[in-house]
Tab-separated table of C-alpha atoms in Angstrom:
chain	number	residue	atom	x	y	z
A	1	UNK	CA	172.467	146.062	99.416
A	2	UNK	CA	171.078	146.116	102.940
A	3	UNK	CA	168.308	148.453	101.821
A	4	UNK	CA	167.436	146.150	98.927
A	5	UNK	CA	167.365	143.141	101.242
A	6	UNK	CA	165.205	144.994	103.767
A	7	UNK	CA	162.819	146.095	101.009
A	8	UNK	CA	162.479	142.509	99.738
A	9	UNK	CA	161.822	141.248	103.272
A	10	UNK	CA	159.184	143.947	103.776
A	11	UNK	CA	157.497	143.026	100.492
A	12	UNK	CA	157.407	139.355	101.489
A	13	UNK	CA	155.823	140.220	104.832
A	14	UNK	CA	153.314	142.558	103.170
A	15	UNK	CA	152.355	139.924	100.593
A	16	UNK	CA	151.941	137.278	103.281
A	17	UNK	CA	149.869	139.611	105.447
A	18	UNK	CA	147.637	140.625	102.540
A	19	UNK	CA	147.095	137.027	101.461
A	20	UNK	CA	146.311	136.003	105.042
A	21	UNK	CA	143.790	138.837	105.437
A	22	UNK	CA	142.004	138.036	102.153
A	23	UNK	CA	141.989	134.332	102.922
A	24	UNK	CA	140.626	134.710	106.458
A	25	UNK	CA	137.949	137.068	105.175
A	26	UNK	CA	136.927	134.570	102.491
A	27	UNK	CA	136.906	131.641	104.921
A	28	UNK	CA	134.742	133.679	107.242
A	29	UNK	CA	132.260	134.275	104.441
A	30	UNK	CA	132.168	130.561	103.713
A	31	UNK	CA	131.514	129.690	107.334
A	32	UNK	CA	128.623	132.143	107.322
A	33	UNK	CA	127.349	130.720	104.037
A	34	UNK	CA	127.448	127.194	105.437
A	35	UNK	CA	125.049	128.257	108.185
A	36	UNK	CA	122.355	128.641	105.525
A	37	UNK	CA	121.880	124.901	105.826
A	38	UNK	CA	120.904	125.273	109.457
A	39	UNK	CA	118.619	128.261	109.057
A	40	UNK	CA	117.387	128.505	105.470
A	41	UNK	CA	117.195	127.011	102.000
A	42	UNK	CA	119.716	124.234	101.264
A	43	UNK	CA	119.445	124.796	97.507
A	44	UNK	CA	122.600	126.920	97.539
A	45	UNK	CA	124.708	123.768	97.989
A	46	UNK	CA	125.173	121.543	94.970
A	47	UNK	CA	126.150	118.635	97.206
A	48	UNK	CA	122.488	118.219	98.172
A	49	UNK	CA	121.725	117.084	94.612
A	50	UNK	CA	124.222	114.262	94.933
A	51	UNK	CA	123.047	113.285	98.408
A	52	UNK	CA	119.405	112.836	97.434
A	53	UNK	CA	120.317	111.093	94.162
A	54	UNK	CA	122.736	108.720	95.913
A	55	UNK	CA	120.116	107.978	98.581
A	56	UNK	CA	117.632	107.060	95.874
A	57	UNK	CA	120.171	104.745	94.254
A	58	UNK	CA	120.955	103.108	97.600
A	59	UNK	CA	117.255	102.294	98.003
A	60	UNK	CA	117.191	100.661	94.566
A	61	UNK	CA	115.611	103.467	92.546
A	62	UNK	CA	116.923	105.579	89.708
A	63	UNK	CA	119.266	108.366	90.882
A	64	UNK	CA	118.355	110.395	87.804
A	65	UNK	CA	114.792	111.272	88.648
A	66	UNK	CA	114.006	114.986	88.635
A	67	UNK	CA	115.502	116.838	91.593
A	68	UNK	CA	112.238	118.405	92.884
A	69	UNK	CA	110.789	114.933	93.509
A	70	UNK	CA	113.993	113.637	95.130
A	71	UNK	CA	114.285	116.700	97.341
A	72	UNK	CA	110.684	116.428	98.529
A	73	UNK	CA	111.161	112.735	99.282
A	74	UNK	CA	114.402	112.893	101.271
A	75	UNK	CA	114.742	116.379	102.779
A	76	UNK	CA	111.163	117.620	102.644
A	77	UNK	CA	112.016	120.462	100.227
A	78	UNK	CA	111.389	120.235	96.468
A	79	UNK	CA	114.670	121.283	94.896
A	80	UNK	CA	114.235	124.149	92.429
A	81	UNK	CA	116.406	122.772	89.599
A	82	UNK	CA	113.856	121.055	87.385
A	83	UNK	CA	116.062	118.387	85.928
A	84	UNK	CA	118.016	115.366	87.211
A	85	UNK	CA	121.375	115.854	88.885
A	86	UNK	CA	123.972	116.683	86.208
A	87	UNK	CA	126.720	114.683	87.941
A	88	UNK	CA	127.960	111.258	86.754
A	89	UNK	CA	127.391	107.997	88.668
A	90	UNK	CA	131.009	107.907	89.894
A	91	UNK	CA	130.461	111.213	91.679
A	92	UNK	CA	127.248	109.898	93.262
A	93	UNK	CA	129.289	106.922	94.462
A	94	UNK	CA	131.672	109.343	96.202
A	95	UNK	CA	128.750	111.075	97.919
A	96	UNK	CA	127.013	107.884	99.016
A	97	UNK	CA	128.721	107.495	102.445
A	98	UNK	CA	127.454	110.961	103.404
A	99	UNK	CA	123.842	109.907	102.831
A	100	UNK	CA	123.940	107.976	106.112
A	101	UNK	CA	124.520	111.219	108.029
A	102	UNK	CA	122.118	113.964	108.983
A	103	UNK	CA	122.044	116.630	106.250
A	104	UNK	CA	123.637	119.337	108.386
A	105	UNK	CA	126.362	116.984	109.589
A	106	UNK	CA	127.021	115.777	106.027
A	107	UNK	CA	127.505	119.369	104.901
A	108	UNK	CA	129.906	120.127	107.722
A	109	UNK	CA	131.887	116.958	106.990
A	110	UNK	CA	132.164	117.930	103.324
A	111	UNK	CA	133.131	121.495	104.168
A	112	UNK	CA	136.032	120.436	106.391
A	113	UNK	CA	137.031	117.869	103.774
A	114	UNK	CA	137.221	120.774	101.318
A	115	UNK	CA	139.330	122.816	103.739
A	116	UNK	CA	141.718	119.871	104.069
A	117	UNK	CA	141.893	119.638	100.284
A	118	UNK	CA	142.602	123.377	100.130
A	119	UNK	CA	145.794	123.001	102.141
A	120	UNK	CA	146.703	119.719	100.424
A	121	UNK	CA	146.458	121.603	97.135
A	122	UNK	CA	148.647	124.373	98.561
A	123	UNK	CA	151.282	121.780	99.512
A	124	UNK	CA	151.161	120.240	96.029
A	125	UNK	CA	151.552	123.645	94.366
A	126	UNK	CA	154.558	124.455	96.529
A	127	UNK	CA	156.193	121.188	95.469
A	128	UNK	CA	155.466	122.007	91.828
A	129	UNK	CA	157.142	125.356	92.437
A	130	UNK	CA	160.186	123.481	93.677
A	131	UNK	CA	160.082	124.352	97.356
A	132	UNK	CA	159.233	122.472	100.519
A	133	UNK	CA	155.757	123.109	101.986
A	134	UNK	CA	156.860	124.766	105.229
A	135	UNK	CA	154.157	125.793	107.659
A	136	UNK	CA	154.354	129.566	106.937
A	137	UNK	CA	154.337	128.966	103.161
A	138	UNK	CA	151.532	126.414	103.439
A	139	UNK	CA	149.404	128.694	105.593
A	140	UNK	CA	150.021	131.737	103.412
A	141	UNK	CA	149.290	130.000	100.107
A	142	UNK	CA	146.303	128.131	101.521
A	143	UNK	CA	144.688	131.314	102.771
A	144	UNK	CA	145.507	133.100	99.509
A	145	UNK	CA	143.780	130.292	97.588
A	146	UNK	CA	140.733	130.654	99.819
A	147	UNK	CA	140.517	134.287	98.733
A	148	UNK	CA	140.526	133.405	95.009
A	149	UNK	CA	136.972	133.736	93.678
A	150	UNK	CA	136.681	130.306	91.935
A	151	UNK	CA	137.833	128.599	95.155
A	152	UNK	CA	135.421	130.715	97.173
A	153	UNK	CA	132.554	129.561	94.933
A	154	UNK	CA	133.708	125.959	95.196
A	155	UNK	CA	133.552	126.170	98.985
A	156	UNK	CA	130.320	128.150	98.913
A	157	UNK	CA	128.443	125.664	96.746
A	158	UNK	CA	129.984	122.502	98.254
A	159	UNK	CA	131.504	121.480	94.932
A	160	UNK	CA	134.322	119.037	94.087
A	161	UNK	CA	136.751	121.175	92.119
A	162	UNK	CA	139.232	121.446	94.993
A	163	UNK	CA	139.467	117.663	94.830
A	164	UNK	CA	139.964	117.796	91.055
A	165	UNK	CA	142.567	120.566	91.386
A	166	UNK	CA	144.487	118.483	93.932
A	167	UNK	CA	144.348	115.367	91.723
A	168	UNK	CA	145.645	117.319	88.708
A	169	UNK	CA	148.453	118.899	90.750
A	170	UNK	CA	149.368	115.534	92.314
A	171	UNK	CA	149.424	114.032	88.823
A	172	UNK	CA	151.938	116.693	87.790
A	173	UNK	CA	154.163	115.885	90.780
A	174	UNK	CA	154.043	112.155	90.038
A	175	UNK	CA	154.918	112.694	86.375
A	176	UNK	CA	157.849	114.880	87.383
A	177	UNK	CA	159.109	112.070	89.641
A	178	UNK	CA	158.748	109.475	86.897
A	179	UNK	CA	155.849	107.685	88.645
A	180	UNK	CA	153.766	107.316	85.509
A	181	UNK	CA	151.431	104.626	86.831
A	182	UNK	CA	150.494	106.710	89.861
A	183	UNK	CA	150.108	109.836	87.719
A	184	UNK	CA	147.782	108.022	85.346
A	185	UNK	CA	145.697	106.635	88.199
A	186	UNK	CA	145.285	110.125	89.688
A	187	UNK	CA	144.228	111.500	86.323
A	188	UNK	CA	141.850	108.566	85.801
A	189	UNK	CA	140.163	109.307	89.122
A	190	UNK	CA	139.715	112.937	88.069
A	191	UNK	CA	138.288	111.887	84.679
A	192	UNK	CA	135.862	109.483	86.362
A	193	UNK	CA	134.510	112.371	88.453
A	194	UNK	CA	134.477	114.917	85.602
A	195	UNK	CA	134.777	113.476	82.106
A	196	UNK	CA	135.723	116.830	80.557
A	197	UNK	CA	139.306	116.285	81.773
A	198	UNK	CA	139.661	113.540	79.163
A	199	UNK	CA	141.848	115.684	76.822
A	200	UNK	CA	144.622	115.382	79.415
A	201	UNK	CA	144.710	111.653	78.676
A	202	UNK	CA	144.942	112.532	74.965
A	203	UNK	CA	147.985	114.626	75.824
A	204	UNK	CA	149.631	111.598	77.439
A	205	UNK	CA	148.975	109.620	74.263
A	206	UNK	CA	150.341	112.484	72.173
A	207	UNK	CA	153.620	112.249	74.108
A	208	UNK	CA	153.586	108.432	73.956
A	209	UNK	CA	153.387	107.979	77.696
A	210	UNK	CA	151.599	104.689	77.234
A	211	UNK	CA	151.808	103.539	80.834
A	212	UNK	CA	150.331	106.734	82.246
A	213	UNK	CA	147.592	106.853	79.601
A	214	UNK	CA	146.699	103.199	80.186
A	215	UNK	CA	146.549	103.738	83.951
A	216	UNK	CA	144.282	106.769	83.471
A	217	UNK	CA	141.888	104.938	81.169
A	218	UNK	CA	141.879	101.803	83.345
A	219	UNK	CA	141.163	103.776	86.524
A	220	UNK	CA	138.349	105.788	84.925
A	221	UNK	CA	136.813	102.612	83.497
A	222	UNK	CA	137.147	100.718	86.794
A	223	UNK	CA	135.372	103.474	88.724
A	224	UNK	CA	132.570	103.579	86.183
A	225	UNK	CA	132.183	99.804	86.450
A	226	UNK	CA	132.127	100.063	90.246
A	227	UNK	CA	129.495	102.801	90.034
A	228	UNK	CA	127.429	100.642	87.718
A	229	UNK	CA	127.674	97.683	90.066
A	230	UNK	CA	126.617	99.740	93.099
A	231	UNK	CA	124.119	102.194	91.586
A	232	UNK	CA	122.809	99.963	88.815
A	233	UNK	CA	123.948	99.586	85.222
A	234	UNK	CA	120.891	101.441	84.024
A	235	UNK	CA	122.161	104.568	85.782
A	236	UNK	CA	125.240	104.652	83.523
A	237	UNK	CA	123.176	104.362	80.362
A	238	UNK	CA	120.588	106.856	81.604
A	239	UNK	CA	123.205	109.444	82.528
A	240	UNK	CA	125.284	109.396	79.353
A	241	UNK	CA	122.446	108.899	76.854
A	242	UNK	CA	119.694	111.037	78.395
A	243	UNK	CA	120.686	113.217	81.346
A	244	UNK	CA	124.042	114.641	80.196
A	245	UNK	CA	122.783	115.749	76.730
A	246	UNK	CA	119.576	117.167	78.232
A	247	UNK	CA	121.348	119.223	80.910
A	248	UNK	CA	123.972	120.432	78.429
A	249	UNK	CA	121.166	121.687	76.169
A	250	UNK	CA	119.455	123.467	79.076
A	251	UNK	CA	122.551	125.414	80.114
A	252	UNK	CA	124.256	125.923	76.736
A	253	UNK	CA	122.718	129.393	76.116
A	254	UNK	CA	123.090	130.493	79.765
A	255	UNK	CA	125.148	133.666	80.217
A	256	UNK	CA	127.323	132.225	83.003
A	257	UNK	CA	128.300	129.106	81.069
A	258	UNK	CA	131.992	129.615	80.216
A	259	UNK	CA	132.047	126.766	77.709
A	260	UNK	CA	133.046	127.296	74.090
A	261	UNK	CA	129.808	125.465	73.275
A	262	UNK	CA	127.950	128.631	74.327
A	263	UNK	CA	129.657	130.814	71.708
A	264	UNK	CA	127.184	130.003	68.923
A	265	UNK	CA	124.235	131.069	71.041
A	266	UNK	CA	126.018	134.185	72.290
A	267	UNK	CA	126.742	135.277	68.714
A	268	UNK	CA	123.678	134.154	66.779
A	269	UNK	CA	120.783	133.104	69.062
A	270	UNK	CA	121.118	135.102	72.284
A	271	UNK	CA	121.504	134.069	75.916
A	272	UNK	CA	118.553	132.474	77.706
A	273	UNK	CA	118.036	131.480	81.357
A	274	UNK	CA	116.111	128.215	81.190
A	275	UNK	CA	116.797	127.059	84.749
A	276	UNK	CA	118.416	129.759	86.900
A	277	UNK	CA	118.465	133.558	86.379
A	278	UNK	CA	121.265	135.158	84.365
A	279	UNK	CA	121.886	137.923	81.846
A	280	UNK	CA	119.397	137.274	79.037
A	281	UNK	CA	120.049	139.328	75.912
A	282	UNK	CA	119.547	139.182	72.126
A	283	UNK	CA	122.488	138.185	69.901
A	284	UNK	CA	124.696	140.741	68.148
A	285	UNK	CA	124.023	138.865	64.866
A	286	UNK	CA	120.497	137.380	64.731
A	287	UNK	CA	120.923	134.078	62.892
A	288	UNK	CA	119.814	131.212	65.185
A	289	UNK	CA	120.309	128.572	62.483
A	290	UNK	CA	124.075	129.252	62.575
A	291	UNK	CA	124.425	128.759	66.334
A	292	UNK	CA	124.910	124.927	66.424
A	293	UNK	CA	127.499	124.975	63.632
A	294	UNK	CA	129.356	127.916	65.163
A	295	UNK	CA	129.528	126.188	68.562
A	296	UNK	CA	130.810	122.947	67.056
A	297	UNK	CA	133.476	124.744	65.029
A	298	UNK	CA	134.514	126.759	68.095
A	299	UNK	CA	135.064	123.620	70.179
A	300	UNK	CA	136.886	121.762	67.404
A	301	UNK	CA	139.087	124.796	66.784
A	302	UNK	CA	139.798	125.096	70.503
A	303	UNK	CA	140.844	121.445	70.789
A	304	UNK	CA	142.983	121.683	67.636
A	305	UNK	CA	144.695	124.797	68.998
A	306	UNK	CA	145.303	123.139	72.374
A	307	UNK	CA	146.708	119.874	71.036
A	308	UNK	CA	148.860	121.694	68.462
A	309	UNK	CA	150.328	123.974	71.124
A	310	UNK	CA	150.764	121.054	73.501
A	311	UNK	CA	152.841	119.255	70.887
A	312	UNK	CA	154.879	122.333	69.990
A	313	UNK	CA	156.069	123.044	73.550
A	314	UNK	CA	157.880	119.654	73.618
A	315	UNK	CA	157.464	119.469	77.387
A	316	UNK	CA	154.866	117.096	78.857
A	317	UNK	CA	154.384	118.988	82.118
A	318	UNK	CA	153.830	122.245	80.275
A	319	UNK	CA	151.581	120.506	77.743
A	320	UNK	CA	149.389	119.060	80.502
A	321	UNK	CA	149.180	122.490	82.109
A	322	UNK	CA	148.210	124.024	78.760
A	323	UNK	CA	145.511	121.434	78.066
A	324	UNK	CA	143.846	121.915	81.458
A	325	UNK	CA	142.139	125.247	80.596
A	326	UNK	CA	141.414	123.914	77.096
A	327	UNK	CA	139.632	120.916	78.665
A	328	UNK	CA	137.512	123.172	80.864
A	329	UNK	CA	136.484	125.424	77.975
A	330	UNK	CA	135.652	122.410	75.773
A	331	UNK	CA	133.281	121.013	78.404
A	332	UNK	CA	129.593	121.402	77.452
A	333	UNK	CA	129.063	123.228	80.747
A	334	UNK	CA	131.819	125.196	82.498
A	335	UNK	CA	131.046	127.104	85.700
A	336	UNK	CA	133.358	129.643	87.262
A	337	UNK	CA	134.248	127.272	90.127
A	338	UNK	CA	135.725	124.904	87.507
A	339	UNK	CA	138.549	127.450	87.244
A	340	UNK	CA	139.804	126.176	90.621
A	341	UNK	CA	141.432	123.384	88.598
A	342	UNK	CA	143.678	125.998	86.970
A	343	UNK	CA	145.794	126.274	90.132
A	344	UNK	CA	148.349	123.860	88.649
A	345	UNK	CA	148.621	125.592	85.221
A	346	UNK	CA	148.922	128.985	86.910
A	347	UNK	CA	151.795	127.646	89.038
A	348	UNK	CA	153.596	126.218	85.999
A	349	UNK	CA	153.122	129.471	84.050
A	350	UNK	CA	154.417	131.562	86.955
A	351	UNK	CA	157.408	129.265	87.548
A	352	UNK	CA	158.594	129.207	83.945
A	353	UNK	CA	159.650	131.957	81.636
A	354	UNK	CA	161.106	135.355	82.417
A	355	UNK	CA	160.522	138.996	81.642
A	356	UNK	CA	158.184	141.739	82.743
A	357	UNK	CA	155.874	141.071	79.798
A	358	UNK	CA	155.088	137.558	80.978
A	359	UNK	CA	154.185	138.777	84.440
A	360	UNK	CA	151.976	141.541	83.044
A	361	UNK	CA	150.104	139.065	80.823
A	362	UNK	CA	149.802	136.550	83.645
A	363	UNK	CA	148.532	139.272	85.980
A	364	UNK	CA	145.857	140.204	83.441
A	365	UNK	CA	144.823	136.553	83.124
A	366	UNK	CA	144.580	136.201	86.900
A	367	UNK	CA	142.343	139.275	87.100
A	368	UNK	CA	139.989	137.808	84.491
A	369	UNK	CA	139.984	134.448	86.306
A	370	UNK	CA	139.064	136.180	89.580
A	371	UNK	CA	136.043	138.204	88.428
A	372	UNK	CA	132.983	137.611	90.677
A	373	UNK	CA	130.158	136.872	88.261
A	374	UNK	CA	127.453	137.636	90.819
A	375	UNK	CA	128.763	141.173	91.176
A	376	UNK	CA	128.937	141.490	87.373
A	377	UNK	CA	125.216	140.652	87.195
A	378	UNK	CA	124.367	143.211	89.860
A	379	UNK	CA	126.626	145.813	88.266
A	380	UNK	CA	125.074	145.410	84.795
A	381	UNK	CA	121.556	145.691	86.156
A	382	UNK	CA	122.471	148.692	88.314
A	383	UNK	CA	124.164	150.380	85.356
A	384	UNK	CA	121.287	149.789	82.964
A	385	UNK	CA	118.475	150.189	85.481
A	386	UNK	CA	117.103	146.632	85.002
A	387	UNK	CA	115.671	147.131	81.503
A	388	UNK	CA	113.234	144.635	80.013
A	389	UNK	CA	115.891	143.598	77.465
A	390	UNK	CA	119.633	143.802	78.028
A	391	UNK	CA	121.937	144.937	75.202
A	392	UNK	CA	123.800	142.215	73.262
A	393	UNK	CA	127.145	143.070	74.898
A	394	UNK	CA	125.938	142.458	78.481
A	395	UNK	CA	126.335	138.613	78.580
A	396	UNK	CA	129.884	138.901	77.225
A	397	UNK	CA	130.944	140.471	80.537
A	398	UNK	CA	130.096	137.184	82.236
A	399	UNK	CA	132.291	135.408	79.650
A	400	UNK	CA	135.460	137.296	80.629
A	401	UNK	CA	136.759	134.476	82.914
A	402	UNK	CA	136.682	132.191	79.858
A	403	UNK	CA	138.921	134.690	78.063
A	404	UNK	CA	141.254	134.468	81.049
A	405	UNK	CA	141.358	130.664	80.812
A	406	UNK	CA	142.157	130.817	77.101
A	407	UNK	CA	144.779	133.480	77.798
A	408	UNK	CA	146.455	131.148	80.285
A	409	UNK	CA	146.651	128.413	77.621
A	410	UNK	CA	148.096	130.930	75.165
A	411	UNK	CA	150.762	132.038	77.680
A	412	UNK	CA	151.752	128.427	78.379
A	413	UNK	CA	152.077	127.846	74.636
A	414	UNK	CA	154.530	130.763	74.314
A	415	UNK	CA	156.769	129.999	77.296
A	416	UNK	CA	159.994	128.205	76.426
A	417	UNK	CA	160.178	124.648	77.789
A	418	UNK	CA	162.167	123.905	80.906
A	419	UNK	CA	165.898	123.195	80.697
A	420	UNK	CA	165.273	119.553	81.577
A	421	UNK	CA	162.840	119.167	78.665
A	422	UNK	CA	165.192	120.963	76.286
A	423	UNK	CA	167.945	118.506	77.094
């Protein structure tokens, strides 16, 4: 027994040490990446889009002018993305206070805000696991999260998915405590920032949690009204009727778009890089006229599968966890850093269920969710010698994280509900 106890203690120390090493290494890379704002091109940071758009709105103009013009006007560099910012007015409202700061200072402020969110997320995940967030556990999990590739990309590109992941995890904690109004408000804030999380509100309605669903819808609506009042009502109409459909169409056939909306193009029309470079290749089945229908059917089938499984598990917490990856995949555009939001579903899946099979499946899902897409691009080109036309299978390698997200939803649909839900 002593040997078993000593072995378990050694494994815990080894796991903590490995997670700390990976996390420190990843944080170091992010600190180096952040210095690109001081020495080189700021285009690597998506936050710049929001800063210049919010500055334009503050001065009374339209925040949804093309980014090259906004970049040249406010930071002296025409931004390379030749379209308006793809982010909704509520997100521009969040970025507006940073527009009063120098660009470098604004980026540093956001970076340390992200680091704070990283450890706040770690604390929330520990509470979802059922343990207190002690300092060693908080430090270990926080550094391990920093070493997870979607989180690394979120930090690297100054994105907001750590905030969304924290809001989703905090919503789960509030629902577990019976604080439905607070849970709904947290979800509503997340939906206001990224509308693709809306299916989580549908899940609340499915389980007849009227108070939580009403709070979510009211909060999302209130933030949109506030954004309209501050940025201009025209910005709301312009974003939802012109900008969002246009940007979705630009990135739909892009190889790194993990959305189910890209499946039609991958199968029947081929992948195309219209804005930023990716893995362009012909389709395995040349039939471009089938692509729109195939994409629509794929998304509808995905949502039907998710809602059906969410109802069958008979456990709201597990249903919300299951619908989180479904929501990401149903978004018109889904980048790999969106997978940061899956921290809560991964925790629920790991906490529930038993058996070696579950852990093997979950381990496979985590591997797929951790694949670095930039290295996949380089590996494909190195393997094929940068041919003029890639083979049809090449873009599917960049779609593997999407398979991991769907696999996570499938695992959550097969796990038996908690004892509390069963009672």
